[in-house]
């Protein structure tokens, strides 16, 4: 009889643990020792493998910052590549802990698909790229063109709306990944490649003669891209949200990868002190170490540094800050205060 | 023991041990247990899915099918635009699947029979060519064939503006093959009526010829009369009514060709890849079927003085078909199921529409996958029942 009680207790305990595990992504991540991060299959600048075969780029940097915040080690990330079609299933099923792959924040994804966007790391909009030979200067002249689109994206829906509302026809050439789009575009299977303007700039940089292709002035949609997690786990959502906010606030307050160690010792700006863990314990409020901000910034640098390193004007991608400049510098990038 | 059992089995007494030791009871009980386990498994899986969906806060339902799909499909057999419903998008995809499956089955059968016959040819070169083709093609995954053909088509064919032009009627570029599209004028329905009538007459004539042959032994020219009725008569009607068919010629306007009928590279490559791949298997099936007919049969037929053509028609092929049809059935189903690889090159079949984009835009994984599974199940069952019907017709009738 005693044995049966023990077994029953063990089963009950297991049930409780399993039940908790469902809700506590942060605990799961800590237990397994790494963040499982969903990224794209490769967009130059935004997600690519370096010479050593490690994933780098504007999006993996978010994953690395989160890993650094939790473990103090930016390399405690394992990546899962996802396409436009597989990404949501991967996240919903728990295959990945978070997604960081140019995903647009929309109403239905937030509510119906049950995801939580933890912020915006790139304000984008959908554009068109064509070869200069075609002699087209405006998207309004694209009637009858063949258009390469990545399926399962908001791009696809915007495109259909744009052509329909402007009374133009087009041939949709559906493709799965950015690489495939590039191949089809170069071969002339489609006249136009459409995706977020950042993605177009990234793809153009990899073409043989980038100057032979133009990105049309029309931006036909708002595409706020940001990392996302599953609904229902607010602690984990907070972790990802505030790591991203730390990178943005760091730029605003002049904290860089180079000076963060020095500043972590204490400054006369209390917000920097709180963010880097020299004052108070913001980390504990969401289950993170006290110095999570310090570790994240030390690992990848502040938002501006990440931008400069992977996609900024000095890189082949050559994106201007534009909307993505800080609110203090004419952009709309704005982080809530660390308080 | 109740009276009822005693009444129904008056000669044997019933005991519990019989349930296991009597072969008849045991087989029933084992089947019942198997069914119970199967149902329990289904019930468990369904319950698991429901509770998981609940945990994710998702509801189960097919309401989304009536909502606007919002995306466009480049190849469609019925009217469709981005305001049409997800259901309609699914139907467009289903028709595309059926189109490529039917075209694939036809081409694979023709190629497969040719390969099978070539494989048995006494000519060394023809024989070895067929052998090499079969061995190469069937040992490479079909997905590789599809990607290879698509890649070759898209990168080697000229761009739309430099399209290969045959007589200003046919245009071949990496946007596809554009051919003139027939547009029926009212009188054309007369031609169609003649065609249908021709088929009916050929069927009737064949029946009469058989009755006549059974009575008198005299043979009628069934083949030529059929050709005349089915092909000759409609052509005559077409000419008499003054060729009531207009042609819409494709022409280059702006970026693309407009008008005409288009075979897109995605369709062509999927169709060719499926056909070429499956033809290799069908070739082997045909070879084995023909080899299964003992040579003694042919010798016996020529001993009776039957000419070679009639020997093939009346002795060899009917017996070979009995061996060929069942494995052919599964290859037809394979073509249909393999067409789902269309997704790799962006051919919009049912997996790409309802099981791909609709699934992704609405987040209804469970519902969309159930629909796609149901569709493939139905297609396979339909093919299977048609082939089984044909198999029953031609199988050995014992008298």
PDB file of N, CA and C in Angstrom, chain A residues 101-196:
ATOM      1  N   UNK A 101      13.078  36.581 -37.033  1.00  0.00           N
ATOM      2  CA  UNK A 101      13.314  36.422 -38.476  1.00  0.00           C
ATOM      3  C   UNK A 101      12.358  37.291 -39.280  1.00  0.00           C
ATOM      4  N   UNK A 102      12.658  38.531 -39.473  1.00  0.00           N
ATOM      5  CA  UNK A 102      11.807  39.461 -40.204  1.00  0.00           C
ATOM      6  C   UNK A 102      10.345  39.019 -40.284  1.00  0.00           C
ATOM      7  N   UNK A 103       9.698  38.964 -39.157  1.00  0.00           N
ATOM      8  CA  UNK A 103       8.290  38.615 -39.132  1.00  0.00           C
ATOM      9  C   UNK A 103       7.461  39.855 -38.806  1.00  0.00           C
ATOM     10  N   UNK A 104       6.455  40.094 -39.638  1.00  0.00           N
ATOM     11  CA  UNK A 104       5.650  41.299 -39.466  1.00  0.00           C
ATOM     12  C   UNK A 104       4.629  41.130 -38.351  1.00  0.00           C
ATOM     13  N   UNK A 105       4.555  42.136 -37.520  1.00  0.00           N
ATOM     14  CA  UNK A 105       3.594  42.167 -36.427  1.00  0.00           C
ATOM     15  C   UNK A 105       2.236  42.554 -36.993  1.00  0.00           C
ATOM     16  N   UNK A 106       1.293  41.636 -36.967  1.00  0.00           N
ATOM     17  CA  UNK A 106      -0.055  41.964 -37.466  1.00  0.00           C
ATOM     18  C   UNK A 106      -1.078  41.587 -36.412  1.00  0.00           C
ATOM     19  N   UNK A 107      -2.282  42.100 -36.605  1.00  0.00           N
ATOM     20  CA  UNK A 107      -3.373  41.843 -35.671  1.00  0.00           C
ATOM     21  C   UNK A 107      -3.643  40.347 -35.526  1.00  0.00           C
ATOM     22  N   UNK A 108      -3.818  39.678 -36.673  1.00  0.00           N
ATOM     23  CA  UNK A 108      -4.248  38.277 -36.579  1.00  0.00           C
ATOM     24  C   UNK A 108      -3.141  37.381 -36.031  1.00  0.00           C
ATOM     25  N   UNK A 109      -1.890  37.721 -36.305  1.00  0.00           N
ATOM     26  CA  UNK A 109      -0.810  36.909 -35.748  1.00  0.00           C
ATOM     27  C   UNK A 109      -0.756  37.082 -34.229  1.00  0.00           C
ATOM     28  N   UNK A 110      -1.055  38.295 -33.801  1.00  0.00           N
ATOM     29  CA  UNK A 110      -1.016  38.582 -32.373  1.00  0.00           C
ATOM     30  C   UNK A 110      -2.183  37.917 -31.642  1.00  0.00           C
ATOM     31  N   UNK A 111      -3.359  37.931 -32.267  1.00  0.00           N
ATOM     32  CA  UNK A 111      -4.557  37.438 -31.576  1.00  0.00           C
ATOM     33  C   UNK A 111      -4.915  36.018 -31.996  1.00  0.00           C
ATOM     34  N   UNK A 112      -5.196  35.832 -33.280  1.00  0.00           N
ATOM     35  CA  UNK A 112      -5.703  34.547 -33.745  1.00  0.00           C
ATOM     36  C   UNK A 112      -4.629  33.468 -33.684  1.00  0.00           C
ATOM     37  N   UNK A 113      -3.421  33.781 -34.128  1.00  0.00           N
ATOM     38  CA  UNK A 113      -2.343  32.792 -34.104  1.00  0.00           C
ATOM     39  C   UNK A 113      -1.723  32.654 -32.720  1.00  0.00           C
ATOM     40  N   UNK A 114      -2.121  33.527 -31.793  1.00  0.00           N
ATOM     41  CA  UNK A 114      -1.689  33.404 -30.395  1.00  0.00           C
ATOM     42  C   UNK A 114      -0.195  33.581 -30.194  1.00  0.00           C
ATOM     43  N   UNK A 115       0.355  34.650 -30.807  1.00  0.00           N
ATOM     44  CA  UNK A 115       1.755  34.954 -30.564  1.00  0.00           C
ATOM     45  C   UNK A 115       1.867  36.318 -29.902  1.00  0.00           C
ATOM     46  N   UNK A 116       3.019  36.556 -29.286  1.00  0.00           N
ATOM     47  CA  UNK A 116       3.233  37.830 -28.626  1.00  0.00           C
ATOM     48  C   UNK A 116       4.477  38.460 -29.243  1.00  0.00           C
ATOM     49  N   UNK A 117       4.270  39.594 -29.906  1.00  0.00           N
ATOM     50  CA  UNK A 117       5.415  40.302 -30.468  1.00  0.00           C
ATOM     51  C   UNK A 117       6.035  41.123 -29.350  1.00  0.00           C
ATOM     52  N   UNK A 118       7.349  40.984 -29.184  1.00  0.00           N
ATOM     53  CA  UNK A 118       7.970  41.608 -28.019  1.00  0.00           C
ATOM     54  C   UNK A 118       8.620  42.935 -28.364  1.00  0.00           C
ATOM     55  N   UNK A 119       8.289  43.473 -29.522  1.00  0.00           N
ATOM     56  CA  UNK A 119       8.862  44.749 -29.905  1.00  0.00           C
ATOM     57  C   UNK A 119       9.165  44.746 -31.379  1.00  0.00           C
ATOM     58  N   UNK A 120       9.753  45.861 -31.838  1.00  0.00           N
ATOM     59  CA  UNK A 120      10.083  45.966 -33.251  1.00  0.00           C
ATOM     60  C   UNK A 120      11.580  46.193 -33.350  1.00  0.00           C
ATOM     61  N   UNK A 121      12.278  45.344 -34.085  1.00  0.00           N
ATOM     62  CA  UNK A 121      13.705  45.623 -34.247  1.00  0.00           C
ATOM     63  C   UNK A 121      14.011  46.179 -35.619  1.00  0.00           C
ATOM     64  N   UNK A 122      12.989  46.244 -36.500  1.00  0.00           N
ATOM     65  CA  UNK A 122      13.203  46.913 -37.773  1.00  0.00           C
ATOM     66  C   UNK A 122      11.869  47.374 -38.337  1.00  0.00           C
ATOM     67  N   UNK A 123      11.723  48.679 -38.545  1.00  0.00           N
ATOM     68  CA  UNK A 123      10.508  49.203 -39.175  1.00  0.00           C
ATOM     69  C   UNK A 123      10.708  49.168 -40.674  1.00  0.00           C
ATOM     70  N   UNK A 124       9.885  48.359 -41.322  1.00  0.00           N
ATOM     71  CA  UNK A 124      10.089  48.113 -42.738  1.00  0.00           C
ATOM     72  C   UNK A 124       8.800  48.337 -43.508  1.00  0.00           C
ATOM     73  N   UNK A 125       8.885  48.206 -44.820  1.00  0.00           N
ATOM     74  CA  UNK A 125       7.709  48.307 -45.673  1.00  0.00           C
ATOM     75  C   UNK A 125       7.981  47.530 -46.932  1.00  0.00           C
ATOM     76  N   UNK A 126       6.916  47.077 -47.583  1.00  0.00           N
ATOM     77  CA  UNK A 126       7.113  46.229 -48.745  1.00  0.00           C
ATOM     78  C   UNK A 126       7.445  47.060 -49.979  1.00  0.00           C
ATOM     79  N   UNK A 127       8.457  46.648 -50.700  1.00  0.00           N
ATOM     80  CA  UNK A 127       8.854  47.361 -51.908  1.00  0.00           C
ATOM     81  C   UNK A 127       9.006  46.419 -53.088  1.00  0.00           C
ATOM     82  N   UNK A 128       9.401  46.979 -54.231  1.00  0.00           N
ATOM     83  CA  UNK A 128       9.591  46.189 -55.438  1.00  0.00           C
ATOM     84  C   UNK A 128      10.996  46.420 -55.981  1.00  0.00           C
ATOM     85  N   UNK A 129      11.615  45.361 -56.468  1.00  0.00           N
ATOM     86  CA  UNK A 129      12.903  45.509 -57.132  1.00  0.00           C
ATOM     87  C   UNK A 129      12.758  45.045 -58.574  1.00  0.00           C
ATOM     88  N   UNK A 130      13.257  45.852 -59.507  1.00  0.00           N
ATOM     89  CA  UNK A 130      13.242  45.442 -60.919  1.00  0.00           C
ATOM     90  C   UNK A 130      14.609  45.725 -61.522  1.00  0.00           C
ATOM     91  N   UNK A 131      14.837  45.090 -62.655  1.00  0.00           N
ATOM     92  CA  UNK A 131      16.069  45.354 -63.382  1.00  0.00           C
ATOM     93  C   UNK A 131      15.916  46.691 -64.109  1.00  0.00           C
ATOM     94  N   UNK A 132      17.006  47.451 -64.185  1.00  0.00           N
ATOM     95  CA  UNK A 132      16.953  48.772 -64.834  1.00  0.00           C
ATOM     96  C   UNK A 132      16.583  48.654 -66.307  1.00  0.00           C
ATOM     97  N   UNK A 133      16.956  47.509 -66.932  1.00  0.00           N
ATOM     98  CA  UNK A 133      16.676  47.328 -68.370  1.00  0.00           C
ATOM     99  C   UNK A 133      15.209  47.522 -68.700  1.00  0.00           C
ATOM    100  N   UNK A 134      14.333  47.199 -67.746  1.00  0.00           N
ATOM    101  CA  UNK A 134      12.904  47.241 -68.046  1.00  0.00           C
ATOM    102  C   UNK A 134      12.414  48.667 -68.218  1.00  0.00           C
ATOM    103  N   UNK A 135      13.201  49.619 -67.760  1.00  0.00           N
ATOM    104  CA  UNK A 135      12.841  51.011 -67.933  1.00  0.00           C
ATOM    105  C   UNK A 135      11.614  51.433 -67.151  1.00  0.00           C
ATOM    106  N   UNK A 136      11.361  50.766 -66.034  1.00  0.00           N
ATOM    107  CA  UNK A 136      10.205  51.104 -65.208  1.00  0.00           C
ATOM    108  C   UNK A 136      10.684  51.974 -64.059  1.00  0.00           C
ATOM    109  N   UNK A 137       9.920  53.005 -63.738  1.00  0.00           N
ATOM    110  CA  UNK A 137      10.366  53.860 -62.638  1.00  0.00           C
ATOM    111  C   UNK A 137       9.377  53.865 -61.484  1.00  0.00           C
ATOM    112  N   UNK A 138       8.136  53.410 -61.741  1.00  0.00           N
ATOM    113  CA  UNK A 138       7.136  53.452 -60.680  1.00  0.00           C
ATOM    114  C   UNK A 138       6.391  52.130 -60.619  1.00  0.00           C
ATOM    115  N   UNK A 139       5.970  51.761 -59.439  1.00  0.00           N
ATOM    116  CA  UNK A 139       5.246  50.503 -59.270  1.00  0.00           C
ATOM    117  C   UNK A 139       3.902  50.526 -59.995  1.00  0.00           C
ATOM    118  N   UNK A 140       3.434  51.722 -60.327  1.00  0.00           N
ATOM    119  CA  UNK A 140       2.153  51.831 -61.039  1.00  0.00           C
ATOM    120  C   UNK A 140       2.262  51.385 -62.495  1.00  0.00           C
ATOM    121  N   UNK A 141       3.513  51.193 -62.963  1.00  0.00           N
ATOM    122  CA  UNK A 141       3.713  50.793 -64.365  1.00  0.00           C
ATOM    123  C   UNK A 141       3.916  49.292 -64.496  1.00  0.00           C
ATOM    124  N   UNK A 142       3.591  48.549 -63.464  1.00  0.00           N
ATOM    125  CA  UNK A 142       3.939  47.127 -63.455  1.00  0.00           C
ATOM    126  C   UNK A 142       2.820  46.233 -63.966  1.00  0.00           C
ATOM    127  N   UNK A 143       1.810  46.784 -64.615  1.00  0.00           N
ATOM    128  CA  UNK A 143       0.674  45.979 -65.080  1.00  0.00           C
ATOM    129  C   UNK A 143       1.156  44.813 -65.953  1.00  0.00           C
ATOM    130  N   UNK A 144       0.715  43.615 -65.599  1.00  0.00           N
ATOM    131  CA  UNK A 144       1.024  42.439 -66.406  1.00  0.00           C
ATOM    132  C   UNK A 144       2.346  41.767 -66.085  1.00  0.00           C
ATOM    133  N   UNK A 145       3.045  42.264 -65.101  1.00  0.00           N
ATOM    134  CA  UNK A 145       4.362  41.707 -64.801  1.00  0.00           C
ATOM    135  C   UNK A 145       4.264  40.382 -64.035  1.00  0.00           C
ATOM    136  N   UNK A 146       5.350  39.625 -64.079  1.00  0.00           N
ATOM    137  CA  UNK A 146       5.467  38.424 -63.237  1.00  0.00           C
ATOM    138  C   UNK A 146       6.191  38.815 -61.957  1.00  0.00           C
ATOM    139  N   UNK A 147       5.657  38.385 -60.838  1.00  0.00           N
ATOM    140  CA  UNK A 147       6.204  38.826 -59.562  1.00  0.00           C
ATOM    141  C   UNK A 147       6.593  37.623 -58.711  1.00  0.00           C
ATOM    142  N   UNK A 148       7.830  37.581 -58.260  1.00  0.00           N
ATOM    143  CA  UNK A 148       8.246  36.529 -57.333  1.00  0.00           C
ATOM    144  C   UNK A 148       7.877  36.936 -55.906  1.00  0.00           C
ATOM    145  N   UNK A 149       7.172  36.046 -55.217  1.00  0.00           N
ATOM    146  CA  UNK A 149       6.797  36.341 -53.839  1.00  0.00           C
ATOM    147  C   UNK A 149       7.085  35.148 -52.951  1.00  0.00           C
ATOM    148  N   UNK A 150       7.458  35.429 -51.721  1.00  0.00           N
ATOM    149  CA  UNK A 150       7.623  34.345 -50.751  1.00  0.00           C
ATOM    150  C   UNK A 150       6.246  33.990 -50.209  1.00  0.00           C
ATOM    151  N   UNK A 151       5.904  32.703 -50.298  1.00  0.00           N
ATOM    152  CA  UNK A 151       4.554  32.327 -49.890  1.00  0.00           C
ATOM    153  C   UNK A 151       4.438  32.270 -48.371  1.00  0.00           C
ATOM    154  N   UNK A 152       3.201  32.437 -47.917  1.00  0.00           N
ATOM    155  CA  UNK A 152       2.936  32.365 -46.483  1.00  0.00           C
ATOM    156  C   UNK A 152       3.341  33.625 -45.754  1.00  0.00           C
ATOM    157  N   UNK A 153       3.474  34.745 -46.469  1.00  0.00           N
ATOM    158  CA  UNK A 153       3.894  35.983 -45.824  1.00  0.00           C
ATOM    159  C   UNK A 153       2.820  37.044 -45.995  1.00  0.00           C
ATOM    160  N   UNK A 154       2.965  38.137 -45.248  1.00  0.00           N
ATOM    161  CA  UNK A 154       2.035  39.248 -45.436  1.00  0.00           C
ATOM    162  C   UNK A 154       2.249  39.872 -46.808  1.00  0.00           C
ATOM    163  N   UNK A 155       3.497  39.747 -47.311  1.00  0.00           N
ATOM    164  CA  UNK A 155       3.848  40.278 -48.621  1.00  0.00           C
ATOM    165  C   UNK A 155       2.858  39.850 -49.693  1.00  0.00           C
ATOM    166  N   UNK A 156       2.519  38.568 -49.625  1.00  0.00           N
ATOM    167  CA  UNK A 156       1.644  37.960 -50.608  1.00  0.00           C
ATOM    168  C   UNK A 156       0.279  38.646 -50.632  1.00  0.00           C
ATOM    169  N   UNK A 157      -0.225  38.924 -49.429  1.00  0.00           N
ATOM    170  CA  UNK A 157      -1.550  39.537 -49.314  1.00  0.00           C
ATOM    171  C   UNK A 157      -1.503  41.001 -49.744  1.00  0.00           C
ATOM    172  N   UNK A 158      -0.455  41.734 -49.309  1.00  0.00           N
ATOM    173  CA  UNK A 158      -0.320  43.137 -49.701  1.00  0.00           C
ATOM    174  C   UNK A 158      -0.259  43.269 -51.208  1.00  0.00           C
ATOM    175  N   UNK A 159       0.503  42.353 -51.818  1.00  0.00           N
ATOM    176  CA  UNK A 159       0.713  42.408 -53.257  1.00  0.00           C
ATOM    177  C   UNK A 159      -0.614  42.256 -53.986  1.00  0.00           C
ATOM    178  N   UNK A 160      -1.393  41.240 -53.578  1.00  0.00           N
ATOM    179  CA  UNK A 160      -2.690  41.007 -54.211  1.00  0.00           C
ATOM    180  C   UNK A 160      -3.565  42.257 -54.064  1.00  0.00           C
ATOM    181  N   UNK A 161      -3.557  42.858 -52.880  1.00  0.00           N
ATOM    182  CA  UNK A 161      -4.369  44.055 -52.641  1.00  0.00           C
ATOM    183  C   UNK A 161      -3.893  45.220 -53.497  1.00  0.00           C
ATOM    184  N   UNK A 162      -2.566  45.395 -53.560  1.00  0.00           N
ATOM    185  CA  UNK A 162      -2.001  46.529 -54.303  1.00  0.00           C
ATOM    186  C   UNK A 162      -2.400  46.468 -55.778  1.00  0.00           C
ATOM    187  N   UNK A 163      -2.223  45.304 -56.382  1.00  0.00           N
ATOM    188  CA  UNK A 163      -2.538  45.195 -57.806  1.00  0.00           C
ATOM    189  C   UNK A 163      -4.040  45.291 -58.047  1.00  0.00           C
ATOM    190  N   UNK A 164      -4.817  44.733 -57.152  1.00  0.00           N
ATOM    191  CA  UNK A 164      -6.264  44.764 -57.341  1.00  0.00           C
ATOM    192  C   UNK A 164      -6.790  46.195 -57.206  1.00  0.00           C
ATOM    193  N   UNK A 165      -6.343  46.910 -56.170  1.00  0.00           N
ATOM    194  CA  UNK A 165      -6.882  48.253 -55.956  1.00  0.00           C
ATOM    195  C   UNK A 165      -6.395  49.224 -57.040  1.00  0.00           C
ATOM    196  N   UNK A 166      -5.259  48.911 -57.676  1.00  0.00           N
ATOM    197  CA  UNK A 166      -4.796  49.784 -58.753  1.00  0.00           C
ATOM    198  C   UNK A 166      -5.253  49.290 -60.122  1.00  0.00           C
ATOM    199  N   UNK A 167      -6.114  48.285 -60.134  1.00  0.00           N
ATOM    200  CA  UNK A 167      -6.666  47.780 -61.391  1.00  0.00           C
ATOM    201  C   UNK A 167      -5.620  47.189 -62.322  1.00  0.00           C
ATOM    202  N   UNK A 168      -4.595  46.569 -61.760  1.00  0.00           N
ATOM    203  CA  UNK A 168      -3.559  45.967 -62.604  1.00  0.00           C
ATOM    204  C   UNK A 168      -3.563  44.447 -62.419  1.00  0.00           C
ATOM    205  N   UNK A 169      -3.049  43.755 -63.441  1.00  0.00           N
ATOM    206  CA  UNK A 169      -2.962  42.303 -63.322  1.00  0.00           C
ATOM    207  C   UNK A 169      -1.488  41.920 -63.159  1.00  0.00           C
ATOM    208  N   UNK A 170      -1.252  40.725 -62.660  1.00  0.00           N
ATOM    209  CA  UNK A 170       0.114  40.248 -62.536  1.00  0.00           C
ATOM    210  C   UNK A 170       0.093  38.738 -62.467  1.00  0.00           C
ATOM    211  N   UNK A 171       1.274  38.148 -62.669  1.00  0.00           N
ATOM    212  CA  UNK A 171       1.389  36.699 -62.509  1.00  0.00           C
ATOM    213  C   UNK A 171       2.201  36.447 -61.248  1.00  0.00           C
ATOM    214  N   UNK A 172       1.603  35.777 -60.290  1.00  0.00           N
ATOM    215  CA  UNK A 172       2.318  35.478 -59.051  1.00  0.00           C
ATOM    216  C   UNK A 172       3.186  34.242 -59.243  1.00  0.00           C
ATOM    217  N   UNK A 173       4.463  34.366 -58.958  1.00  0.00           N
ATOM    218  CA  UNK A 173       5.363  33.210 -59.018  1.00  0.00           C
ATOM    219  C   UNK A 173       5.765  32.890 -57.581  1.00  0.00           C
ATOM    220  N   UNK A 174       5.109  31.908 -56.972  1.00  0.00           N
ATOM    221  CA  UNK A 174       5.361  31.645 -55.555  1.00  0.00           C
ATOM    222  C   UNK A 174       6.690  30.937 -55.350  1.00  0.00           C
ATOM    223  N   UNK A 175       7.451  31.386 -54.378  1.00  0.00           N
ATOM    224  CA  UNK A 175       8.707  30.713 -54.049  1.00  0.00           C
ATOM    225  C   UNK A 175       8.793  30.589 -52.533  1.00  0.00           C
ATOM    226  N   UNK A 176       9.693  29.738 -52.094  1.00  0.00           N
ATOM    227  CA  UNK A 176       9.728  29.379 -50.683  1.00  0.00           C
ATOM    228  C   UNK A 176      10.745  30.185 -49.887  1.00  0.00           C
ATOM    229  N   UNK A 177      11.934  30.388 -50.441  1.00  0.00           N
ATOM    230  CA  UNK A 177      12.993  31.061 -49.686  1.00  0.00           C
ATOM    231  C   UNK A 177      13.582  32.220 -50.484  1.00  0.00           C
ATOM    232  N   UNK A 178      14.347  33.053 -49.803  1.00  0.00           N
ATOM    233  CA  UNK A 178      14.977  34.201 -50.433  1.00  0.00           C
ATOM    234  C   UNK A 178      15.940  33.770 -51.548  1.00  0.00           C
ATOM    235  N   UNK A 179      16.652  32.654 -51.325  1.00  0.00           N
ATOM    236  CA  UNK A 179      17.593  32.165 -52.329  1.00  0.00           C
ATOM    237  C   UNK A 179      16.894  31.788 -53.616  1.00  0.00           C
ATOM    238  N   UNK A 180      15.741  31.110 -53.440  1.00  0.00           N
ATOM    239  CA  UNK A 180      14.972  30.687 -54.596  1.00  0.00           C
ATOM    240  C   UNK A 180      14.494  31.908 -55.377  1.00  0.00           C
ATOM    241  N   UNK A 181      14.076  32.925 -54.640  1.00  0.00           N
ATOM    242  CA  UNK A 181      13.599  34.145 -55.277  1.00  0.00           C
ATOM    243  C   UNK A 181      14.715  34.757 -56.106  1.00  0.00           C
ATOM    244  N   UNK A 182      15.909  34.764 -55.540  1.00  0.00           N
ATOM    245  CA  UNK A 182      17.056  35.336 -56.207  1.00  0.00           C
ATOM    246  C   UNK A 182      17.321  34.597 -57.515  1.00  0.00           C
ATOM    247  N   UNK A 183      17.324  33.256 -57.443  1.00  0.00           N
ATOM    248  CA  UNK A 183      17.575  32.445 -58.633  1.00  0.00           C
ATOM    249  C   UNK A 183      16.548  32.740 -59.725  1.00  0.00           C
ATOM    250  N   UNK A 184      15.275  32.751 -59.334  1.00  0.00           N
ATOM    251  CA  UNK A 184      14.217  32.986 -60.313  1.00  0.00           C
ATOM    252  C   UNK A 184      14.296  34.395 -60.884  1.00  0.00           C
ATOM    253  N   UNK A 185      14.642  35.355 -60.039  1.00  0.00           N
ATOM    254  CA  UNK A 185      14.731  36.746 -60.473  1.00  0.00           C
ATOM    255  C   UNK A 185      15.879  36.918 -61.466  1.00  0.00           C
ATOM    256  N   UNK A 186      17.022  36.332 -61.150  1.00  0.00           N
ATOM    257  CA  UNK A 186      18.175  36.448 -62.045  1.00  0.00           C
ATOM    258  C   UNK A 186      17.882  35.779 -63.386  1.00  0.00           C
ATOM    259  N   UNK A 187      17.217  34.618 -63.326  1.00  0.00           N
ATOM    260  CA  UNK A 187      16.939  33.887 -64.556  1.00  0.00           C
ATOM    261  C   UNK A 187      15.868  34.590 -65.394  1.00  0.00           C
ATOM    262  N   UNK A 188      15.182  35.561 -64.802  1.00  0.00           N
ATOM    263  CA  UNK A 188      14.145  36.255 -65.546  1.00  0.00           C
ATOM    264  C   UNK A 188      12.818  35.533 -65.525  1.00  0.00           C
ATOM    265  N   UNK A 189      12.668  34.566 -64.616  1.00  0.00           N
ATOM    266  CA  UNK A 189      11.367  33.908 -64.503  1.00  0.00           C
ATOM    267  C   UNK A 189      10.335  34.930 -64.034  1.00  0.00           C
ATOM    268  N   UNK A 190      10.783  35.880 -63.200  1.00  0.00           N
ATOM    269  CA  UNK A 190       9.886  36.961 -62.801  1.00  0.00           C
ATOM    270  C   UNK A 190      10.558  38.300 -63.087  1.00  0.00           C
ATOM    271  N   UNK A 191       9.738  39.300 -63.402  1.00  0.00           N
ATOM    272  CA  UNK A 191      10.266  40.635 -63.682  1.00  0.00           C
ATOM    273  C   UNK A 191      10.609  41.359 -62.393  1.00  0.00           C
ATOM    274  N   UNK A 192       9.813  41.077 -61.365  1.00  0.00           N
ATOM    275  CA  UNK A 192       9.910  41.834 -60.125  1.00  0.00           C
ATOM    276  C   UNK A 192      10.115  40.882 -58.965  1.00  0.00           C
ATOM    277  N   UNK A 193      10.918  41.312 -58.012  1.00  0.00           N
ATOM    278  CA  UNK A 193      10.929  40.601 -56.733  1.00  0.00           C
ATOM    279  C   UNK A 193      10.359  41.554 -55.711  1.00  0.00           C
ATOM    280  N   UNK A 194       9.391  41.063 -54.949  1.00  0.00           N
ATOM    281  CA  UNK A 194       8.825  41.925 -53.917  1.00  0.00           C
ATOM    282  C   UNK A 194       8.971  41.278 -52.563  1.00  0.00           C
ATOM    283  N   UNK A 195       9.438  42.046 -51.617  1.00  0.00           N
ATOM    284  CA  UNK A 195       9.455  41.628 -50.217  1.00  0.00           C
ATOM    285  C   UNK A 195       9.709  42.901 -49.423  1.00  0.00           C
ATOM    286  N   UNK A 196      10.012  42.785 -48.148  1.00  0.00           N
ATOM    287  CA  UNK A 196      10.289  43.986 -47.376  1.00  0.00           C
ATOM    288  C   UNK A 196      11.495  44.705 -47.984  1.00  0.00           C
TER     289      UNK A 196
END
